mmCIF file of C-alpha atoms in Angstrom:
data_model
loop_
_atom_site.group_PDB
_atom_site.id
_atom_site.type_symbol
_atom_site.label_atom_id
_atom_site.label_comp_id
_atom_site.label_asym_id
_atom_site.label_seq_id
_atom_site.Cartn_x
_atom_site.Cartn_y
_atom_site.Cartn_z
ATOM 1 C CA MET A 13 -29.947 145.089 -137.324
ATOM 2 C CA PHE A 14 -32.454 146.271 -139.916
ATOM 3 C CA ASP A 15 -33.399 149.953 -140.229
ATOM 4 C CA ASP A 16 -36.594 149.286 -142.155
ATOM 5 C CA LEU A 17 -38.818 146.571 -143.542
ATOM 6 C CA ARG A 18 -37.215 146.626 -146.987
ATOM 7 C CA GLN A 19 -33.780 145.847 -145.544
ATOM 8 C CA TYR A 20 -35.209 142.834 -143.746
ATOM 9 C CA VAL A 21 -37.024 141.547 -146.841
ATOM 10 C CA ASN A 22 -33.875 141.974 -148.949
ATOM 11 C CA TRP A 23 -31.911 140.023 -146.340
ATOM 12 C CA LEU A 24 -34.493 137.225 -146.427
ATOM 13 C CA ASN A 25 -34.121 137.089 -150.199
ATOM 14 C CA GLU A 26 -30.334 136.839 -149.919
ATOM 15 C CA GLN A 27 -30.732 133.986 -147.422
ATOM 16 C CA LYS A 28 -33.191 132.217 -149.754
ATOM 17 C CA LEU A 29 -35.939 132.589 -147.147
ATOM 18 C CA LEU A 30 -38.268 134.597 -149.380
ATOM 19 C CA ASN A 31 -40.845 133.290 -151.834
ATOM 20 C CA VAL A 32 -41.585 135.754 -154.638
ATOM 21 C CA VAL A 33 -44.967 135.493 -156.376
ATOM 22 C CA GLU A 34 -44.944 137.454 -159.634
ATOM 23 C CA LYS A 35 -48.277 136.198 -160.965
ATOM 24 C CA LYS A 36 -51.314 138.418 -160.452
ATOM 25 C CA VAL A 37 -53.319 137.383 -157.386
ATOM 26 C CA SER A 38 -56.530 138.591 -155.769
ATOM 27 C CA SER A 39 -56.777 140.433 -152.469
ATOM 28 C CA GLU A 40 -60.048 138.594 -151.825
ATOM 29 C CA LEU A 41 -59.245 135.279 -150.088
ATOM 30 C CA GLU A 42 -56.603 134.089 -152.579
ATOM 31 C CA ILE A 43 -53.514 135.424 -150.778
ATOM 32 C CA THR A 44 -54.615 133.827 -147.505
ATOM 33 C CA GLN A 45 -55.022 130.486 -149.259
ATOM 34 C CA ILE A 46 -51.593 130.703 -150.911
ATOM 35 C CA VAL A 47 -49.814 131.714 -147.698
ATOM 36 C CA THR A 48 -51.571 128.974 -145.723
ATOM 37 C CA LYS A 49 -50.418 126.338 -148.207
ATOM 38 C CA LEU A 50 -46.865 127.664 -148.330
ATOM 39 C CA ILE A 51 -46.331 127.778 -144.572
ATOM 40 C CA GLU A 52 -47.521 124.187 -144.279
ATOM 41 C CA LYS A 53 -44.355 123.268 -146.194
ATOM 42 C CA LYS A 54 -41.867 125.883 -144.977
ATOM 43 C CA ASP A 55 -41.836 129.044 -142.915
ATOM 44 C CA HIS A 56 -40.644 131.372 -145.673
ATOM 45 C CA THR A 57 -41.832 134.949 -145.973
ATOM 46 C CA VAL A 58 -43.845 135.602 -149.142
ATOM 47 C CA ILE A 59 -43.963 138.732 -151.283
ATOM 48 C CA PHE A 60 -46.741 139.217 -153.836
ATOM 49 C CA GLU A 61 -45.654 141.633 -156.542
ATOM 50 C CA ASN A 62 -49.022 142.002 -158.285
ATOM 51 C CA VAL A 63 -52.143 142.147 -156.129
ATOM 52 C CA ASP A 64 -55.151 143.257 -158.180
ATOM 53 C CA ASP A 65 -52.753 145.188 -160.469
ATOM 54 C CA ASN A 66 -51.754 147.355 -157.503
ATOM 55 C CA LYS A 67 -48.175 148.632 -157.747
ATOM 56 C CA ILE A 68 -47.540 148.171 -154.010
ATOM 57 C CA PRO A 69 -46.190 144.669 -153.204
ATOM 58 C CA VAL A 70 -47.757 142.738 -150.328
ATOM 59 C CA VAL A 71 -45.425 140.931 -147.925
ATOM 60 C CA ALA A 72 -46.785 138.156 -145.700
ATOM 61 C CA ASN A 73 -45.577 135.781 -142.981
ATOM 62 C CA LEU A 74 -42.846 138.122 -141.761
ATOM 63 C CA PHE A 75 -42.667 136.518 -138.321
ATOM 64 C CA GLY A 76 -43.853 132.997 -139.089
ATOM 65 C CA SER A 77 -41.429 131.087 -136.881
ATOM 66 C CA GLU A 78 -39.085 131.511 -133.918
ATOM 67 C CA SER A 79 -36.101 131.641 -136.261
ATOM 68 C CA HIS A 80 -37.784 134.368 -138.338
ATOM 69 C CA ILE A 81 -38.470 136.438 -135.234
ATOM 70 C CA SER A 82 -34.914 136.008 -133.967
ATOM 71 C CA ASN A 83 -33.437 136.973 -137.331
ATOM 72 C CA ALA A 84 -35.722 139.989 -137.690
ATOM 73 C CA LEU A 85 -34.982 141.283 -134.209
ATOM 74 C CA GLY A 86 -31.254 140.533 -134.157
ATOM 75 C CA VAL A 87 -31.284 138.126 -131.202
ATOM 76 C CA LYS A 88 -29.985 134.576 -130.827
ATOM 77 C CA ASN A 89 -33.302 133.214 -129.589
ATOM 78 C CA LEU A 90 -36.588 134.318 -128.061
ATOM 79 C CA ASP A 91 -35.302 133.859 -124.508
ATOM 80 C CA GLU A 92 -32.725 136.580 -125.162
ATOM 81 C CA LEU A 93 -35.492 138.838 -126.460
ATOM 82 C CA TYR A 94 -37.701 138.236 -123.434
ATOM 83 C CA ASN A 95 -34.793 138.824 -121.059
ATOM 84 C CA MET A 96 -34.038 142.169 -122.708
ATOM 85 C CA SER A 97 -37.690 143.177 -122.451
ATOM 86 C CA ASP A 98 -37.834 142.149 -118.787
ATOM 87 C CA GLN A 99 -34.722 144.207 -118.075
ATOM 88 C CA ILE A 100 -36.190 147.489 -119.197
ATOM 89 C CA ILE A 101 -39.621 146.737 -117.691
ATOM 90 C CA SER A 102 -38.181 145.836 -114.279
ATOM 91 C CA LEU A 103 -36.290 149.122 -114.093
ATOM 92 C CA ILE A 104 -39.429 151.195 -114.578
ATOM 93 C CA ASP A 105 -41.661 148.866 -112.567
ATOM 94 C CA LYS A 106 -39.637 149.027 -109.340
ATOM 95 C CA GLU A 107 -41.868 149.701 -106.327
ATOM 96 C CA ASN A 108 -41.497 152.574 -103.885
ATOM 97 C CA ASN A 109 -39.978 154.880 -106.455
ATOM 98 C CA SER A 110 -41.540 158.009 -107.848
ATOM 99 C CA MET A 111 -41.843 158.236 -111.613
ATOM 100 C CA LYS A 112 -38.988 160.748 -111.666
ATOM 101 C CA GLU A 113 -36.773 158.338 -109.718
ATOM 102 C CA LYS A 114 -37.683 155.523 -112.083
ATOM 103 C CA ILE A 115 -36.840 157.611 -115.135
ATOM 104 C CA ASP A 116 -33.616 158.888 -113.569
ATOM 105 C CA MET A 117 -32.619 155.312 -112.796
ATOM 106 C CA LEU A 118 -33.362 154.247 -116.333
ATOM 107 C CA PHE A 119 -31.360 157.092 -117.838
ATOM 108 C CA THR A 120 -28.416 156.280 -115.594
ATOM 109 C CA PHE A 121 -28.469 152.546 -116.211
ATOM 110 C CA LEU A 122 -29.029 152.521 -119.945
ATOM 111 C CA ASN A 123 -27.406 155.786 -120.968
ATOM 112 C CA MET A 124 -30.671 156.760 -122.567
ATOM 113 C CA ARG A 125 -29.225 159.419 -124.819
ATOM 114 C CA LYS A 126 -27.960 156.618 -127.025
ATOM 115 C CA ILE A 127 -31.218 154.686 -127.385
ATOM 116 C CA LYS A 128 -34.147 157.038 -126.800
ATOM 117 C CA PRO A 129 -36.147 157.987 -129.929
ATOM 118 C CA LYS A 130 -34.458 160.568 -132.123
ATOM 119 C CA THR A 131 -36.354 163.246 -134.048
ATOM 120 C CA ILE A 132 -35.306 164.064 -137.605
ATOM 121 C CA LYS A 133 -36.787 166.582 -140.053
ATOM 122 C CA LYS A 134 -36.468 164.803 -143.402
ATOM 123 C CA ALA A 135 -37.670 161.212 -143.566
ATOM 124 C CA PRO A 136 -37.974 158.426 -146.157
ATOM 125 C CA SER A 137 -41.526 157.822 -144.905
ATOM 126 C CA GLN A 138 -42.464 161.257 -146.276
ATOM 127 C CA GLU A 139 -40.887 161.027 -149.721
ATOM 128 C CA LEU A 140 -44.432 161.126 -151.100
ATOM 129 C CA VAL A 141 -47.225 163.132 -149.448
ATOM 130 C CA TYR A 142 -50.862 162.846 -150.542
ATOM 131 C CA GLU A 143 -54.121 164.440 -149.527
ATOM 132 C CA LYS A 144 -56.970 161.949 -149.073
ATOM 133 C CA SER A 145 -58.404 162.970 -152.443
ATOM 134 C CA GLU A 146 -55.151 161.811 -154.099
ATOM 135 C CA PHE A 147 -54.492 158.566 -152.199
ATOM 136 C CA ASN A 148 -56.717 156.756 -149.707
ATOM 137 C CA PHE A 149 -57.758 153.348 -148.375
ATOM 138 C CA SER A 150 -59.015 152.241 -151.791
ATOM 139 C CA ASP A 151 -55.478 152.551 -153.166
ATOM 140 C CA LEU A 152 -54.017 150.046 -150.686
ATOM 141 C CA PRO A 153 -53.773 146.312 -151.483
ATOM 142 C CA ALA A 154 -55.683 145.457 -148.298
ATOM 143 C CA LEU A 155 -56.963 141.905 -147.917
ATOM 144 C CA LYS A 156 -60.165 140.097 -147.177
ATOM 145 C CA SER A 157 -58.682 137.009 -145.575
ATOM 146 C CA TRP A 158 -61.635 134.767 -144.709
ATOM 147 C CA PRO A 159 -65.062 134.202 -146.317
ATOM 148 C CA LEU A 160 -67.144 135.677 -143.473
ATOM 149 C CA ASP A 161 -64.916 138.689 -142.790
ATOM 150 C CA ALA A 162 -66.912 141.927 -142.802
ATOM 151 C CA GLY A 163 -64.634 143.433 -145.440
ATOM 152 C CA LYS A 164 -61.018 144.257 -146.150
ATOM 153 C CA TYR A 165 -58.695 144.791 -143.212
ATOM 154 C CA LEU A 166 -55.333 146.204 -142.266
ATOM 155 C CA THR A 167 -53.922 143.323 -140.225
ATOM 156 C CA ALA A 168 -50.366 144.485 -139.497
ATOM 157 C CA ALA A 169 -51.007 148.111 -138.588
ATOM 158 C CA MET A 170 -49.043 149.929 -135.903
ATOM 159 C CA VAL A 171 -51.400 152.483 -134.357
ATOM 160 C CA ILE A 172 -49.927 155.544 -132.630
ATOM 161 C CA SER A 173 -51.901 157.777 -130.273
ATOM 162 C CA ASN A 174 -51.129 159.975 -127.271
ATOM 163 C CA ASN A 175 -52.688 160.028 -123.827
ATOM 164 C CA PRO A 176 -54.488 163.414 -123.794
ATOM 165 C CA ILE A 177 -53.858 163.788 -120.055
ATOM 166 C CA ASN A 178 -50.062 163.442 -119.969
ATOM 167 C CA ASN A 179 -49.245 163.256 -123.712
ATOM 168 C CA LYS A 180 -47.526 159.882 -123.316
ATOM 169 C CA ARG A 181 -47.301 157.888 -126.516
ATOM 170 C CA ASN A 182 -48.870 154.489 -127.077
ATOM 171 C CA VAL A 183 -48.034 152.230 -130.002
ATOM 172 C CA GLY A 184 -50.263 149.208 -130.495
ATOM 173 C CA MET A 185 -50.879 146.595 -133.165
ATOM 174 C CA TYR A 186 -54.611 146.625 -133.911
ATOM 175 C CA ARG A 187 -56.705 145.330 -136.771
ATOM 176 C CA ILE A 188 -58.568 147.953 -138.791
ATOM 177 C CA GLN A 189 -61.657 147.333 -140.914
ATOM 178 C CA ILE A 190 -61.831 149.491 -144.028
ATOM 179 C CA LEU A 191 -65.265 150.998 -144.630
ATOM 180 C CA ASP A 192 -64.686 153.186 -147.673
ATOM 181 C CA GLU A 193 -62.083 155.474 -149.215
ATOM 182 C CA ASN A 194 -61.581 157.645 -146.137
ATOM 183 C CA ASN A 195 -63.091 155.783 -143.180
ATOM 184 C CA ALA A 196 -62.112 152.694 -141.210
ATOM 185 C CA ILE A 197 -63.002 151.111 -137.868
ATOM 186 C CA MET A 198 -60.333 151.099 -135.148
ATOM 187 C CA HIS A 199 -60.482 147.772 -133.283
ATOM 188 C CA TRP A 200 -58.629 148.610 -130.081
ATOM 189 C CA GLN A 201 -59.967 146.439 -127.284
ATOM 190 C CA SER A 202 -60.833 147.891 -123.880
ATOM 191 C CA TYR A 203 -57.603 146.750 -122.197
ATOM 192 C CA LYS A 204 -55.352 148.171 -124.927
ATOM 193 C CA GLY A 205 -53.480 151.465 -124.693
ATOM 194 C CA GLY A 206 -55.334 153.034 -127.603
ATOM 195 C CA SER A 207 -58.690 152.347 -125.981
ATOM 196 C CA GLN A 208 -57.438 153.786 -122.697
ATOM 197 C CA ASN A 209 -56.477 156.969 -124.558
ATOM 198 C CA GLU A 210 -60.009 156.994 -125.969
ATOM 199 C CA ASN A 211 -61.428 156.818 -122.429
ATOM 200 C CA HIS A 212 -59.132 159.604 -121.207
ATOM 201 C CA ALA A 213 -60.283 161.791 -124.093
ATOM 202 C CA LYS A 214 -63.922 161.228 -123.173
ATOM 203 C CA GLU A 215 -63.174 162.203 -119.567
ATOM 204 C CA LEU A 216 -61.783 165.509 -120.852
ATOM 205 C CA GLY A 217 -64.678 166.120 -123.230
ATOM 206 C CA ILE A 218 -62.507 165.542 -126.313
ATOM 207 C CA ASP A 219 -64.349 163.949 -129.231
ATOM 208 C CA LYS A 220 -61.503 163.441 -131.719
ATOM 209 C CA ILE A 221 -58.099 161.837 -131.132
ATOM 210 C CA PRO A 222 -55.139 162.317 -133.518
ATOM 211 C CA VAL A 223 -54.043 158.855 -134.675
ATOM 212 C CA ALA A 224 -51.370 157.632 -137.086
ATOM 213 C CA ILE A 225 -51.542 154.210 -138.729
ATOM 214 C CA VAL A 226 -48.095 152.911 -139.665
ATOM 215 C CA LEU A 227 -47.875 150.157 -142.285
ATOM 216 C CA GLY A 228 -44.425 148.597 -142.301
ATOM 217 C CA CYS A 229 -41.494 149.628 -140.157
ATOM 218 C CA ASP A 230 -38.247 148.217 -138.824
ATOM 219 C CA PRO A 231 -38.991 144.701 -137.498
ATOM 220 C CA VAL A 232 -38.057 145.495 -133.891
ATOM 221 C CA SER A 233 -40.546 148.360 -133.694
ATOM 222 C CA MET A 234 -43.237 146.186 -135.287
ATOM 223 C CA TRP A 235 -42.644 143.559 -132.616
ATOM 224 C CA SER A 236 -42.539 146.138 -129.813
ATOM 225 C CA ALA A 237 -45.946 147.463 -130.880
ATOM 226 C CA SER A 238 -47.459 144.061 -130.140
ATOM 227 C CA ALA A 239 -45.539 143.431 -126.899
ATOM 228 C CA PRO A 240 -47.597 143.492 -123.648
ATOM 229 C CA LEU A 241 -45.826 146.421 -121.987
ATOM 230 C CA PRO A 242 -46.723 148.401 -118.852
ATOM 231 C CA PRO A 243 -48.231 151.825 -119.656
ATOM 232 C CA ASP A 244 -45.064 153.666 -118.553
ATOM 233 C CA ILE A 245 -42.913 152.001 -121.221
ATOM 234 C CA ASP A 246 -42.553 153.748 -124.589
ATOM 235 C CA GLU A 247 -42.576 151.078 -127.298
ATOM 236 C CA PHE A 248 -39.971 152.993 -129.311
ATOM 237 C CA LEU A 249 -37.741 153.132 -126.239
ATOM 238 C CA LEU A 250 -37.912 149.340 -125.985
ATOM 239 C CA SER A 251 -37.095 149.148 -129.699
ATOM 240 C CA GLY A 252 -34.044 151.336 -129.195
ATOM 241 C CA PHE A 253 -32.902 149.141 -126.304
ATOM 242 C CA ILE A 254 -33.175 145.949 -128.362
ATOM 243 C CA ARG A 255 -31.596 147.587 -131.431
ATOM 244 C CA SER A 256 -28.867 149.315 -129.374
ATOM 245 C CA LYS A 257 -29.609 152.473 -131.351
ATOM 246 C CA PRO A 258 -32.485 154.955 -131.398
ATOM 247 C CA VAL A 259 -35.599 154.721 -133.510
ATOM 248 C CA GLU A 260 -35.731 157.770 -135.762
ATOM 249 C CA LEU A 261 -39.046 159.627 -135.696
ATOM 250 C CA VAL A 262 -40.525 162.429 -137.774
ATOM 251 C CA LYS A 263 -43.491 164.705 -137.135
ATOM 252 C CA CYS A 264 -46.652 163.962 -139.091
ATOM 253 C CA LYS A 265 -47.736 166.394 -141.790
ATOM 254 C CA SER A 266 -51.335 166.956 -140.671
ATOM 255 C CA ILE A 267 -51.542 165.863 -137.012
ATOM 256 C CA ASP A 268 -49.422 166.413 -133.907
ATOM 257 C CA LEU A 269 -47.840 162.957 -133.619
ATOM 258 C CA MET A 270 -44.403 161.463 -134.214
ATOM 259 C CA VAL A 271 -44.046 158.416 -136.469
ATOM 260 C CA PRO A 272 -41.150 156.174 -137.552
ATOM 261 C CA ALA A 273 -39.058 157.990 -140.139
ATOM 262 C CA HIS A 274 -38.370 154.755 -142.025
ATOM 263 C CA ALA A 275 -41.975 153.537 -142.209
ATOM 264 C CA GLU A 276 -43.282 152.256 -145.538
ATOM 265 C CA ILE A 277 -46.702 153.976 -145.399
ATOM 266 C CA VAL A 278 -48.285 156.288 -142.805
ATOM 267 C CA LEU A 279 -52.000 157.107 -142.679
ATOM 268 C CA GLU A 280 -52.638 160.280 -140.686
ATOM 269 C CA GLY A 281 -56.054 161.112 -139.304
ATOM 270 C CA GLU A 282 -58.372 161.232 -136.322
ATOM 271 C CA VAL A 283 -60.508 158.738 -134.434
ATOM 272 C CA ASP A 284 -64.009 160.186 -134.063
ATOM 273 C CA LEU A 285 -65.486 159.332 -130.657
ATOM 274 C CA ASN A 286 -68.928 160.432 -131.839
ATOM 275 C CA ASP A 287 -68.956 157.877 -134.657
ATOM 276 C CA TYR A 288 -69.103 154.220 -133.615
ATOM 277 C CA ARG A 289 -69.740 151.475 -136.165
ATOM 278 C CA ASP A 290 -70.214 147.706 -136.162
ATOM 279 C CA GLU A 291 -66.819 146.031 -136.626
ATOM 280 C CA GLY A 292 -66.545 142.392 -137.660
ATOM 281 C CA PRO A 293 -66.959 139.530 -137.926
ATOM 282 C CA PHE A 294 -63.286 138.780 -138.485
ATOM 283 C CA GLY A 295 -61.439 135.463 -138.790
ATOM 284 C CA ASP A 296 -59.077 135.721 -135.826
ATOM 285 C CA HIS A 297 -55.787 133.952 -135.055
ATOM 286 C CA THR A 298 -57.672 131.817 -132.515
ATOM 287 C CA GLY A 299 -59.280 129.897 -135.362
ATOM 288 C CA TYR A 300 -62.703 131.427 -134.760
ATOM 289 C CA TYR A 301 -64.542 134.486 -136.038
ATOM 290 C CA SER A 302 -64.633 137.452 -133.668
ATOM 291 C CA PRO A 303 -68.255 138.617 -133.268
ATOM 292 C CA VAL A 304 -69.577 142.001 -134.328
ATOM 293 C CA SER A 305 -68.879 144.776 -131.831
ATOM 294 C CA GLN A 306 -68.867 148.573 -131.875
ATOM 295 C CA TYR A 307 -65.658 150.572 -132.196
ATOM 296 C CA PRO A 308 -64.839 154.186 -133.144
ATOM 297 C CA THR A 309 -64.186 155.325 -136.694
ATOM 298 C CA PHE A 310 -60.847 156.518 -138.051
ATOM 299 C CA LYS A 311 -61.130 159.471 -140.457
ATOM 300 C CA LEU A 312 -58.276 159.779 -142.944
ATOM 301 C CA LYS A 313 -56.596 163.143 -143.532
ATOM 302 C CA THR A 314 -53.186 162.624 -145.161
ATOM 303 C CA VAL A 315 -51.051 159.753 -146.477
ATOM 304 C CA THR A 316 -47.250 159.729 -146.589
ATOM 305 C CA MET A 317 -45.008 156.969 -147.899
ATOM 306 C CA LYS A 318 -41.733 155.937 -149.434
ATOM 307 C CA LYS A 319 -41.394 156.052 -153.203
ATOM 308 C CA ASN A 320 -41.541 152.246 -153.443
ATOM 309 C CA PRO A 321 -43.301 151.028 -150.299
ATOM 310 C CA LEU A 322 -44.112 147.532 -149.120
ATOM 311 C CA PHE A 323 -47.468 146.578 -147.608
ATOM 312 C CA PRO A 324 -47.263 144.105 -144.682
ATOM 313 C CA VAL A 325 -50.087 141.719 -143.790
#
């Protein structure tokens, strides 16, 4: 099982499942074209070592096939993964039980002390700490993937926010449109956990939500962030269950949130519920462009990262 994204990429290289592109490439459309051509021939992951002379390598097609997903998540096949997910969901989703009874049952059945998220004080994800004046969105090798996209996007971003009513954590995988050095648009759709936290904040008269954007993490946690889980399930708890060991978390430097200690890059900030902008269009996985729609703006505060991070797309 892989503790971080770098371990997984190194393993892919050892297994000859990694294409390395050393030649300088452009973040504007070119990487998408190269990856599209490569995956027509084979499902290898691709790492671009020089994107617009940026020192941060871009890694693409991390989960491009069933075998890639199984390898990344340490399971024999996807059925095993789905069965494990159903196990933990069914325990919490049992009817006629209070939330306390559900949690007690889960602790008893899974021996939660072994797999629940673990807090540490010193983390690889905070080897480097920058204020927004020192490092910001303009320093990331973010991509414009398709000709009619509204701009550059973060397309593999884990977004962490808390429910302001009960402080429960949500981790989702949402696309983020970069506006300028310190501002981006948070595309969390109305049925997503992040958007529900936005609605709860409005109900309480709160106009800013602490949010952390995580770029690159252990593969299981990246997958869990995109899994369609009930609201009572902590994504990092599911990750710990699949990994059979806890996800290590560390407190952010400038906001009151916990983030993966082995993340590649973490962008700390706030989503401003008084500042909505037009997001899109964006070339979606459906094969069509998503239309323009209004979403709240993320305001960057602090950036933390490893000394030699990877940038997933």
